[in-house]
XYZ file of C-alpha atoms in Angstrom:
87
model
C -7.151 13.908 -2.439
C -3.253 11.784 -1.238
C -2.345 8.596 -3.978
C -1.241 5.076 -2.944
C -0.163 1.881 -4.923
C -1.172 -0.757 -3.709
C 1.000 -3.784 -5.888
C -1.133 -6.373 -5.762
C -2.413 -9.518 -7.817
C -4.345 -11.656 -9.696
C -6.204 -13.709 -7.650
C -5.423 -12.134 -3.685
C -7.868 -12.452 -1.517
C -5.872 -10.457 1.386
C -5.566 -7.408 -2.032
C -9.159 -7.411 -1.243
C -9.733 -7.265 1.431
C -6.851 -4.186 1.737
C -9.218 -2.735 -1.036
C -12.270 -2.642 1.301
C -10.481 -1.583 3.874
C -9.299 0.815 3.076
C -12.057 2.317 1.206
C -14.264 1.690 4.770
C -11.602 3.918 7.040
C -10.705 6.109 3.776
C -13.201 6.294 1.259
C -12.693 9.406 -0.689
C -9.719 10.554 1.228
C -7.254 8.786 -0.673
C -6.365 7.595 -4.898
C -5.216 4.080 -5.290
C -3.088 3.199 -7.265
C -2.931 -0.430 -8.517
C -0.359 -2.315 -10.005
C 0.196 -5.867 -10.876
C 2.798 -7.172 -9.187
C 3.439 -10.207 -12.164
C 4.342 -7.496 -14.434
C 7.216 -6.782 -13.362
C 9.882 -8.444 -13.183
C 11.699 -5.748 -10.614
C 8.344 -6.008 -8.676
C 8.631 -9.463 -8.437
C 12.233 -9.566 -7.572
C 11.418 -6.756 -4.559
C 7.853 -7.782 -3.447
C 7.605 -11.810 -4.596
C 4.929 -13.109 -2.609
C 4.385 -10.206 0.160
C 1.069 -9.397 -1.516
C -0.267 -6.812 -1.113
C 2.342 -4.151 -0.403
C 0.859 -0.711 0.344
C 3.569 3.025 -0.634
C 3.509 5.971 -0.562
C 4.242 7.653 -3.891
C 7.653 7.827 -3.454
C 7.881 4.151 -2.171
C 7.976 4.689 1.152
C 5.614 1.060 1.773
C 3.050 1.728 4.893
C 2.009 -1.399 5.675
C 2.136 -5.012 4.100
C -0.174 -7.943 4.029
C -3.004 -6.204 5.658
C -3.838 -2.465 6.697
C -2.627 -0.857 9.107
C -4.673 2.235 9.309
C -3.094 3.907 11.883
C -0.624 3.621 9.779
C -2.108 4.881 7.186
C -3.927 8.195 8.734
C -0.471 9.131 10.236
C 1.056 8.889 6.921
C -2.450 11.340 5.667
C -1.362 14.150 8.319
C 2.518 14.311 7.404
C 4.097 11.682 9.096
C 6.250 10.749 7.010
C 8.675 8.479 9.497
C 8.971 4.680 8.624
C 6.173 2.787 10.410
C 9.218 0.876 12.518
C 10.119 4.888 13.918
C 6.717 4.901 15.256
C 6.636 4.983 18.197
């Protein structure tokens, strides 16, 4: 099972939508760790209002605001290039 990290905040509708989309697309293939952006000032500075942010354990951003299932699927299959480098 692959681990992903979602930076989120309380009351975030987009965050809940991403959770639902991740569950529908990947189910038991992933383990999702939620991190409350507002719990640390460095996360607030880094992400601000840009939540949810889904990252790999190494901090590589896979998608923001909405699930990019194709990008996550590529990462799960071993393609760890940054999204901007994708053809």
